Coordinates of C-alpha atoms in Angstrom, one line a residue:
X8 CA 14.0 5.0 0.5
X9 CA 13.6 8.8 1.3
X10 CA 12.7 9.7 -1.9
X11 CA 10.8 7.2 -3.8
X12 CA 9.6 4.9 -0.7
X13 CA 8.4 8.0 1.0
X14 CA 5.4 8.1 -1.4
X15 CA 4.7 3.9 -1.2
X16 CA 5.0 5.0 2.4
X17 CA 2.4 7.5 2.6
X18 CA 0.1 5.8 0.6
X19 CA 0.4 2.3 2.6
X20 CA 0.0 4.4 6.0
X21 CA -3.4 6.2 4.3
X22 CA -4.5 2.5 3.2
X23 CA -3.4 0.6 6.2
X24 CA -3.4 2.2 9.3
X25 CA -0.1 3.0 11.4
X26 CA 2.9 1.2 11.3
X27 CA 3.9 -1.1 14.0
X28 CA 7.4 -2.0 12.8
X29 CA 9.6 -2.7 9.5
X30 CA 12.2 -4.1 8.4
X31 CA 14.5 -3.3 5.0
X32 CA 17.6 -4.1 3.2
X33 CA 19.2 -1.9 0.5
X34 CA 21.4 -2.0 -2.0
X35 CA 22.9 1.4 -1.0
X36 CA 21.8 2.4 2.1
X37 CA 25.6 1.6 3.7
X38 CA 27.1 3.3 1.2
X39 CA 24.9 6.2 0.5
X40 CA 26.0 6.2 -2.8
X41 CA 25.2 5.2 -6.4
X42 CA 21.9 3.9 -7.7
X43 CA 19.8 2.0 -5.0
X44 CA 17.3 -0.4 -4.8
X45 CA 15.6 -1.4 -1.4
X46 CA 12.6 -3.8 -0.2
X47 CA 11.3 -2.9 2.9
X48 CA 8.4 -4.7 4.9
X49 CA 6.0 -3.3 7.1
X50 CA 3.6 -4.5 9.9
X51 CA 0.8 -2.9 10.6
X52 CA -0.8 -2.4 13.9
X53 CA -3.8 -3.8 12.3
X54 CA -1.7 -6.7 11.5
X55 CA -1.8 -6.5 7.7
X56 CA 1.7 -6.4 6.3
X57 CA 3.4 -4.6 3.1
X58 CA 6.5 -5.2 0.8
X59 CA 7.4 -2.0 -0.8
X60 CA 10.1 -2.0 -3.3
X61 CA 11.6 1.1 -4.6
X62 CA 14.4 1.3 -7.0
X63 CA 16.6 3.9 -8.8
X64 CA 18.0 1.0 -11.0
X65 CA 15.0 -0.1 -13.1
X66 CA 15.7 0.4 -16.9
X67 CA 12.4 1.0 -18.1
X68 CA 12.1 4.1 -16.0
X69 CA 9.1 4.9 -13.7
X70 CA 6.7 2.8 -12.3
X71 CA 4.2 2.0 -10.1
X72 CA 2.7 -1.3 -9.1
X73 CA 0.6 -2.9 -6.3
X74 CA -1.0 -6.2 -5.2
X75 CA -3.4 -6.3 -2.7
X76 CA -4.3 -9.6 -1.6
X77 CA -7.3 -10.2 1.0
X78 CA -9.1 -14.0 1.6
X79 CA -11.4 -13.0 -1.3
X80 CA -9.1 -12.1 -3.7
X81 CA -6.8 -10.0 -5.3
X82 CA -6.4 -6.2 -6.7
X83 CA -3.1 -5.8 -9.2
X84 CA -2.4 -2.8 -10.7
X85 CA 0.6 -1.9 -13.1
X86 CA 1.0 1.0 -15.0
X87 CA 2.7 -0.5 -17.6
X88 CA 0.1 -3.0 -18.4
X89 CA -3.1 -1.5 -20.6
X90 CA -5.4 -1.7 -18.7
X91 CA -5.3 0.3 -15.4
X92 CA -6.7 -2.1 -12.6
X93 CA -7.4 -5.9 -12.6
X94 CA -9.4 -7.4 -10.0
X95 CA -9.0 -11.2 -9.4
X96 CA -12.4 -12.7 -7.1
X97 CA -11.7 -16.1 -6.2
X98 CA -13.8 -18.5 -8.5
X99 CA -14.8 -15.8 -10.7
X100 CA -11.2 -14.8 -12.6
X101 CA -9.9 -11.9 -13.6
X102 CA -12.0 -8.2 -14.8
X103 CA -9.8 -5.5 -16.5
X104 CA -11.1 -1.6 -16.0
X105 CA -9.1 1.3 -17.3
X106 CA -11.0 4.0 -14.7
X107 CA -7.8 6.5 -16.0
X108 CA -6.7 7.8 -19.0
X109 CA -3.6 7.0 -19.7
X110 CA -2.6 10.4 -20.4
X111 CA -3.5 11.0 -16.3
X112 CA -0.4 12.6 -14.5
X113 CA -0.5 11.5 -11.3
X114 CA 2.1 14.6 -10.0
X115 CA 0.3 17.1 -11.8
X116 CA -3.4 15.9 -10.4
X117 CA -0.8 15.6 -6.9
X118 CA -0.2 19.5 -7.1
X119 CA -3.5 20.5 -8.9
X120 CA -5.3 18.8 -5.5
X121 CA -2.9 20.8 -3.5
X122 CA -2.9 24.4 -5.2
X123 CA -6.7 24.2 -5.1
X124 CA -6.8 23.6 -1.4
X125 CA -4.8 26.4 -0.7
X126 CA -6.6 28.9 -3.2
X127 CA -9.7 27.7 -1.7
X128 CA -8.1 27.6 1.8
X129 CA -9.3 24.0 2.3
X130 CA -7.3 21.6 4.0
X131 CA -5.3 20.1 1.6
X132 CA -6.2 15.8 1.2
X133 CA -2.7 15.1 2.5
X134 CA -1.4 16.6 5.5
X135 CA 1.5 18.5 7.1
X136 CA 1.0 15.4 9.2
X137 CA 0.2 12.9 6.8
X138 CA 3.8 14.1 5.5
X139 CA 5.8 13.8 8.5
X140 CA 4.3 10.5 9.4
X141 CA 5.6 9.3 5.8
X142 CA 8.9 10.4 6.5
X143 CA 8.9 9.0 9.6
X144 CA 8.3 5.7 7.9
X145 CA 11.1 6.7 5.0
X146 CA 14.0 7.6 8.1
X147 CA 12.8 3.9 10.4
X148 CA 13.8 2.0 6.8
X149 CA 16.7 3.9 6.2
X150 CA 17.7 3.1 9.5
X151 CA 16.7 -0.6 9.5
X152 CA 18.7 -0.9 6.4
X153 CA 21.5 0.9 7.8
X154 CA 21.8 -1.4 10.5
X155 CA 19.6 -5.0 9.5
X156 CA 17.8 -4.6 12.3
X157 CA 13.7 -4.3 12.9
X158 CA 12.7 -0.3 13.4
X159 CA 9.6 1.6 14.8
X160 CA 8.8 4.5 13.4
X161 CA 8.3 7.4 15.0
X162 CA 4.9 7.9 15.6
X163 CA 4.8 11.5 17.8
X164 CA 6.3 15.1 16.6

């Protein structure tokens, strides 16, 4: 949850808005040891709510996935699959687009972003903030797993 969710985390905060409350169960989170899997849901004080599931366990190694679903349609995006993004419009079915290469390193384009903010003393696209919010987010699941019960996240440092 700390180090994989953290990043599902930080991106559902940027796409979302805060979070209200979550809720999580894991595999390890008890134990503190050995692989882990964990699937955590979060409301949103917009009321939207996410699933995030992050796992050490998964044999075909790294991957990312999302599903946004609104009353309009749906956004799915795999990078396993070819093509990059698939957007499902109700009535109208399903458009494939492949806006990255599939060469694209997400953590290299992650630190690239950040060393050119700082050589151009910018302010970098993701905060000191923006990180301590995530991990905020990261520590409430932990907990919520640790003890099956519904957490707020800190939202004040």
């Amino acid at each position: 949850l700390i180090d994989l969710g953290v990043h599902d985390f930080d991106w559902l905060r940027w796409t979302l808005g805060e979070v209200k409350h979550l809720y999580s169960r894991s595999v390890g989170a008890k134990t503190g040891q050995g692989l882990d899997y964990a699937l955590t849901t979060l409301t949103f004080d917009s009321g939207c709510v996410a699933h995030a599931e992050t796992t050490w366990m998964d044999p075909g190694g790294s991957r990312a996935t999302y599903e946004v679903c609104g009353d309009k349609g749906m956004i799915q995006f795999d990078t396993r699959n070819a093509a990059t993004l698939r957007t499902t419009i109700s009535g109208k079915g399903m458009a494939a687009e492949a806006p990255l290469a599939g060469t694209d390193d997400p953590y290299y384009s992650q630190l690239r972003t950040f060393v050119d903010a700082v050589t151009k003393s910018e302010t970098p696209p993701v905060t000191g903030h923006d990180a301590l919010m995530a991990l905020a987010i990261a520590l409430a699941a932990r907990e919520s797993a640790q003890t099956d019960k519904v957490v707020a996240p800190a939202r004040q440092f």
